[in-house]
Short mmCIF file of C-alpha atoms (C1' of nucleotides) in Angstrom, two decimals:
data_model
loop_
_atom_site.label_atom_id
_atom_site.label_comp_id
_atom_site.label_asym_id
_atom_site.label_seq_id
_atom_site.Cartn_x
_atom_site.Cartn_y
_atom_site.Cartn_z
CA MET A 1 159.67 103.38 -40.22
CA ASN A 2 163.40 100.88 -40.89
CA THR A 3 161.00 99.77 -44.10
CA ILE A 4 160.27 103.02 -44.46
CA PHE A 5 164.15 104.49 -44.80
CA LYS A 6 164.85 101.07 -46.35
CA ALA A 7 162.77 101.79 -49.11
CA LEU A 8 164.00 105.30 -49.68
CA SER A 9 167.29 103.83 -49.22
CA HIS A 10 168.02 103.53 -52.87
CA PRO A 11 168.27 106.00 -55.99
CA VAL A 12 166.05 104.08 -58.22
CA ARG A 13 163.07 103.75 -55.45
CA ARG A 14 163.35 107.70 -54.74
CA GLN A 15 163.63 108.69 -58.76
CA ILE A 16 160.60 106.20 -58.85
CA VAL A 17 158.87 108.95 -56.07
CA VAL A 18 159.60 111.43 -57.45
CA MET A 19 157.99 110.19 -61.14
CA LEU A 20 155.15 109.06 -59.67
CA ARG A 21 155.18 112.60 -57.82
CA GLY A 22 153.55 113.31 -61.57
CA GLY A 23 150.10 111.52 -61.18
CA PRO A 24 150.16 107.91 -61.10
CA MET A 25 151.95 105.47 -63.93
CA SER A 26 152.03 102.26 -64.78
CA SER A 27 154.01 99.25 -63.94
CA GLY A 28 155.14 99.55 -67.20
CA GLN A 29 155.61 103.17 -67.70
CA ILE A 30 157.88 102.84 -64.74
CA ALA A 31 159.81 100.28 -65.75
CA GLU A 32 160.26 102.22 -68.96
CA ALA A 33 162.41 104.53 -66.54
CA PHE A 34 164.65 103.12 -66.26
CA ASP A 35 168.04 100.37 -67.61
CA MET A 36 166.98 97.54 -65.88
CA ALA A 37 165.18 94.70 -66.70
CA TRP A 38 161.09 95.22 -65.35
CA PRO A 39 161.24 92.60 -62.12
CA SER A 40 163.58 94.21 -61.43
CA VAL A 41 161.75 97.00 -61.39
CA THR A 42 158.76 95.52 -59.82
CA ALA A 43 161.08 94.04 -56.97
CA HIS A 44 161.40 98.29 -56.13
CA LEU A 45 158.07 98.57 -56.56
CA LYS A 46 156.92 96.09 -54.14
CA VAL A 47 159.71 97.75 -51.50
CA LEU A 48 157.72 100.74 -51.92
CA ARG A 49 154.68 99.16 -50.96
CA ARG A 50 155.77 97.09 -48.40
CA ALA A 51 157.21 100.27 -46.84
CA ASP A 52 153.62 101.95 -47.07
CA LEU A 53 154.69 104.24 -49.14
CA VAL A 54 153.19 103.42 -52.96
CA ASP A 55 149.62 101.92 -53.48
CA ALA A 56 149.10 99.66 -56.53
CA GLU A 57 145.40 99.27 -57.59
CA ARG A 58 144.88 97.18 -61.52
CA ASP A 59 143.36 98.68 -64.48
CA GLY A 60 142.28 97.02 -67.14
CA THR A 61 145.23 95.30 -68.11
CA SER A 62 148.53 97.18 -66.50
CA ILE A 63 148.26 98.42 -62.62
CA ARG A 64 148.68 101.86 -61.29
CA TYR A 65 151.37 102.74 -58.75
CA ARG A 66 150.07 105.79 -56.60
CA LEU A 67 152.55 106.97 -54.53
CA LYS A 68 150.98 107.49 -50.98
CA ILE A 69 152.53 110.41 -48.32
CA SER A 70 151.14 109.39 -44.42
CA ALA A 71 154.07 107.57 -44.77
CA ALA A 72 156.60 109.30 -45.84
CA GLU A 73 155.25 111.89 -43.30
CA GLU A 74 156.28 109.59 -40.40
CA ALA A 75 159.98 110.05 -41.89
CA MET A 76 160.07 113.24 -42.11
CA ALA A 77 158.50 113.45 -38.36
CA PHE A 78 161.85 111.44 -37.66
CA LEU A 79 164.42 113.74 -39.56
CA ILE A 80 162.56 116.99 -37.69
CA GLU A 81 162.47 114.88 -34.21
CA MET A 82 166.00 113.93 -35.07
CA PHE A 83 167.05 117.06 -36.34
CA GLY A 84 165.76 120.02 -34.79
CA SER A 85 162.85 121.59 -36.51
CA ALA A 86 161.94 122.63 -40.01
CA SER A 87 163.96 126.02 -39.11
CA GLY A 88 165.10 126.52 -42.75
CA VAL A 89 164.44 123.67 -44.65
CA ALA A 90 162.32 125.32 -46.74
CA SER A 91 164.79 126.56 -48.44
CA ARG A 92 166.31 124.47 -48.93
CA GLU A 93 163.57 122.68 -50.86
CA GLN A 94 165.12 125.04 -53.58
CA THR A 95 168.72 123.18 -53.48
CA LEU A 96 167.36 119.84 -54.02
CA ARG A 97 165.57 119.97 -56.60
CA GLU A 98 168.46 118.02 -58.56
CA GLU A 99 168.27 114.79 -56.76
CA SER A 100 166.23 112.47 -59.15
CA GLU A 101 169.83 110.11 -59.73
CA PRO A 102 169.18 107.53 -62.32
CA ALA A 103 169.87 103.71 -61.68
CA MET B 1 171.98 111.80 -50.18
CA ASN B 2 172.26 108.31 -50.39
CA THR B 3 174.03 107.72 -48.22
CA ILE B 4 172.48 109.42 -45.01
CA PHE B 5 169.44 107.62 -46.61
CA LYS B 6 171.44 104.39 -46.31
CA ALA B 7 172.95 105.32 -42.43
CA LEU B 8 169.31 106.28 -40.82
CA SER B 9 167.95 102.25 -42.81
CA HIS B 10 169.23 100.75 -39.96
CA PRO B 11 167.97 101.44 -36.44
CA VAL B 12 171.09 101.15 -34.39
CA ARG B 13 172.10 104.15 -36.75
CA ARG B 14 168.85 106.11 -35.86
CA GLN B 15 168.32 105.13 -32.42
CA ILE B 16 172.63 106.74 -32.36
CA VAL B 17 172.00 109.87 -34.13
CA VAL B 18 169.08 109.77 -31.50
CA MET B 19 170.68 109.25 -28.85
CA LEU B 20 173.51 112.40 -29.80
CA ARG B 21 170.82 114.67 -30.20
CA GLY B 22 171.59 114.77 -26.17
CA GLY B 23 175.03 116.23 -26.79
CA PRO B 24 178.45 114.87 -27.57
CA MET B 25 179.41 110.81 -27.20
CA SER B 26 182.42 109.42 -26.73
CA SER B 27 182.77 105.92 -28.55
CA GLY B 28 182.45 103.78 -25.49
CA GLN B 29 179.82 105.70 -24.60
CA ILE B 30 177.65 104.48 -27.86
CA ALA B 31 178.47 101.39 -27.29
CA GLU B 32 177.50 99.84 -24.07
CA ALA B 33 174.38 101.44 -25.06
CA PHE B 34 173.56 98.58 -27.26
CA ASP B 35 174.58 95.07 -26.87
CA MET B 36 176.90 94.06 -29.83
CA ALA B 37 180.21 93.99 -30.13
CA TRP B 38 181.75 97.46 -29.66
CA PRO B 39 184.01 97.24 -33.54
CA SER B 40 179.99 95.85 -34.75
CA VAL B 41 179.20 99.88 -33.53
CA THR B 42 182.47 101.46 -34.91
CA ALA B 43 180.99 100.00 -37.67
CA HIS B 44 178.00 102.16 -37.97
CA LEU B 45 179.67 105.63 -36.84
CA LYS B 46 181.53 105.26 -39.82
CA VAL B 47 178.70 104.92 -41.49
CA LEU B 48 177.05 107.76 -39.85
CA ARG B 49 180.44 109.23 -40.46
CA ARG B 50 180.57 108.84 -44.01
CA ALA B 51 176.87 109.98 -44.31
CA ASP B 52 177.80 112.80 -42.34
CA LEU B 53 175.56 112.67 -40.08
CA VAL B 54 178.18 113.29 -37.12
CA ASP B 55 181.90 113.84 -36.54
CA ALA B 56 183.96 113.17 -34.71
CA GLU B 57 187.02 114.64 -32.87
CA ARG B 58 190.15 112.57 -30.53
CA ASP B 59 189.52 114.56 -26.55
CA GLY B 60 192.57 113.28 -24.74
CA THR B 61 192.60 108.72 -25.58
CA SER B 62 188.39 108.62 -26.56
CA ILE B 63 186.85 109.66 -29.76
CA ARG B 64 183.73 112.05 -29.30
CA TYR B 65 181.04 112.11 -31.52
CA ARG B 66 179.00 114.81 -32.18
CA LEU B 67 175.56 115.13 -34.69
CA LYS B 68 175.81 117.18 -37.44
CA ILE B 69 172.04 118.48 -38.90
CA SER B 70 173.53 120.15 -42.19
CA ALA B 71 172.98 116.42 -44.42
CA ALA B 72 169.50 115.80 -41.99
CA GLU B 73 167.86 119.14 -43.28
CA GLU B 74 168.96 117.70 -46.85
CA ALA B 75 167.09 114.49 -45.86
CA MET B 76 163.86 116.02 -44.52
CA ALA B 77 164.37 118.79 -48.21
CA PHE B 78 164.04 115.77 -49.73
CA LEU B 79 161.10 113.94 -48.54
CA ILE B 80 159.14 117.47 -47.84
CA GLU B 81 160.35 117.92 -51.79
CA MET B 82 158.84 114.59 -52.47
CA PHE B 83 156.07 113.90 -50.42
CA GLY B 84 154.36 117.66 -50.68
CA SER B 85 154.59 121.41 -49.23
CA ALA B 86 156.85 122.41 -46.36
CA SER B 87 152.86 124.30 -45.70
CA GLY B 88 151.91 122.52 -42.86
CA VAL B 89 155.23 120.87 -41.24
CA ALA B 90 156.40 122.53 -37.84
CA SER B 91 152.75 122.47 -37.16
CA ARG B 92 152.58 118.88 -37.81
CA GLU B 93 154.73 118.01 -36.03
CA GLN B 94 152.61 117.44 -33.38
CA THR B 95 149.63 115.18 -35.32
CA LEU B 96 151.18 113.65 -37.15
CA ARG B 97 151.00 110.51 -35.02
CA GLU B 98 147.51 109.70 -35.55
CA GLU B 99 146.68 111.60 -39.07
CA SER B 100 147.09 110.76 -42.39
CA GLU B 101 145.65 113.80 -44.01
CA PRO B 102 145.54 113.46 -47.77
CA ALA B 103 148.52 114.89 -50.24
"C1'" DA C 1 138.87 78.81 -76.19
"C1'" DC C 2 143.55 81.70 -78.32
"C1'" DT C 3 146.70 84.87 -78.74
"C1'" DG C 4 149.34 88.64 -77.68
"C1'" DT C 5 150.51 92.31 -73.54
"C1'" DA C 6 150.82 93.93 -68.98
"C1'" DA C 7 152.66 92.14 -64.57
"C1'" DT C 8 154.71 89.39 -61.39
"C1'" DT C 9 156.87 85.34 -59.35
"C1'" DA C 10 160.53 81.74 -59.18
"C1'" DG C 11 165.58 80.31 -58.87
"C1'" DA C 12 169.33 81.19 -59.54
"C1'" DT C 13 174.47 84.62 -58.91
"C1'" DT C 14 177.38 88.71 -57.33
"C1'" DT C 15 177.55 92.07 -54.21
"C1'" DA C 16 176.86 94.95 -49.91
"C1'" DT C 17 175.50 94.31 -45.00
"C1'" DG C 18 176.12 93.36 -40.36
"C1'" DC C 19 177.58 91.09 -36.63
"C1'" DC C 20 181.64 88.24 -34.38
"C1'" DT C 21 187.05 86.83 -32.38
"C1'" DA C 22 191.69 88.64 -32.86
"C1'" DA C 23 194.83 92.33 -34.27
"C1'" DT C 24 196.49 96.19 -34.15
"C1'" DT C 25 197.08 101.17 -33.08
"C1'" DG C 26 196.72 105.55 -30.69
"C1'" DC C 27 197.36 108.29 -26.17
"C1'" DA C 28 198.05 108.47 -21.21
"C1'" DA C 29 199.95 107.77 -17.10
"C1'" DC C 30 203.45 105.98 -14.45
"C1'" DG D 1 209.56 102.35 -22.76
"C1'" DT D 2 206.59 99.72 -20.51
"C1'" DT D 3 201.50 99.15 -19.16
"C1'" DG D 4 197.00 100.29 -20.06
"C1'" DC D 5 192.59 101.51 -21.92
"C1'" DA D 6 190.20 103.10 -26.20
"C1'" DA D 7 189.58 102.31 -30.03
"C1'" DT D 8 189.71 100.86 -34.98
"C1'" DT D 9 191.06 97.76 -38.79
"C1'" DA D 10 190.90 92.81 -40.81
"C1'" DG D 11 189.34 88.98 -41.25
"C1'" DG D 12 186.12 85.30 -42.44
"C1'" DC D 13 181.33 83.68 -41.81
"C1'" DA D 14 175.85 84.30 -42.40
"C1'" DT D 15 172.23 86.46 -44.04
"C1'" DA D 16 169.75 90.09 -47.01
"C1'" DA D 17 169.58 92.91 -51.55
"C1'" DA D 18 169.35 93.51 -56.47
"C1'" DT D 19 169.86 91.81 -60.57
"C1'" DC D 20 169.44 88.88 -64.37
"C1'" DT D 21 166.55 84.94 -68.23
"C1'" DA D 22 162.85 81.78 -67.44
"C1'" DA D 23 158.35 80.79 -66.42
"C1'" DT D 24 154.38 82.20 -64.83
"C1'" DT D 25 149.03 84.55 -64.15
"C1'" DA D 26 145.51 88.48 -65.48
"C1'" DC D 27 143.08 89.84 -68.68
"C1'" DA D 28 141.50 92.16 -73.47
"C1'" DG D 29 140.38 91.71 -77.50
"C1'" DT D 30 139.27 88.44 -81.23
#
DNA sequence: ACTGTAATTAGATTTATGCCTAATTGCAAC
DNA sequence: GTTGCAATTAGGCATAAATCTAATTACAGT
């Protein structure tokens, strides 16, 4: 649980999660999207992997990262438990869409 | 949004949130609950306040901290947005612990 | 085996967190 | 106004996080 929130506490990592929502991506594709050195992105991916928010598998010469929702559901359950039921949450789903802050 | 996840990324701060779920508490009451120096707890409360997860008001000689759910709902909405639709979230509240149904 | 591309690991540096003790502020009661 | 308790701020220190460049590993194609 700790690792999940920690992982999501960095804007780059949340952005990666957002991107993977559209389907699996290679490490290189992800790295390209950010104005930072590739190894830095790799480090972020490592954090996400340790939090079990993504998994990775080799695909030929590249490595494909893919979203895993199970861990995120835990975080969601925590929030629901802490801050009340999901009432009104669906309506906020709209408001949130512009999140995606860049690095 | 960043501050919210950052705030929730520390176990002590999540614990404080849990405690405040049961109603407002004074700074001293909160500090007592942890095996750490009071100023350290104060620092955590500051982080929670900056994340707008709690607010504080003076009550005579002490200061009462109280949970604010609005910011938490944003975080929840983010998770819902990222890891699946809101469909079934309420019902999932029950079954989340063991189940890990794929998206 | 050699070369080129994909990705990670290693190592170093800077900045941010988390913790402590000591000093300070705010209020209440005397 | 001074004493006492509640709480925060200040200052210092140790560990962790985020970033970079350089070196390394892994695979594909030749």
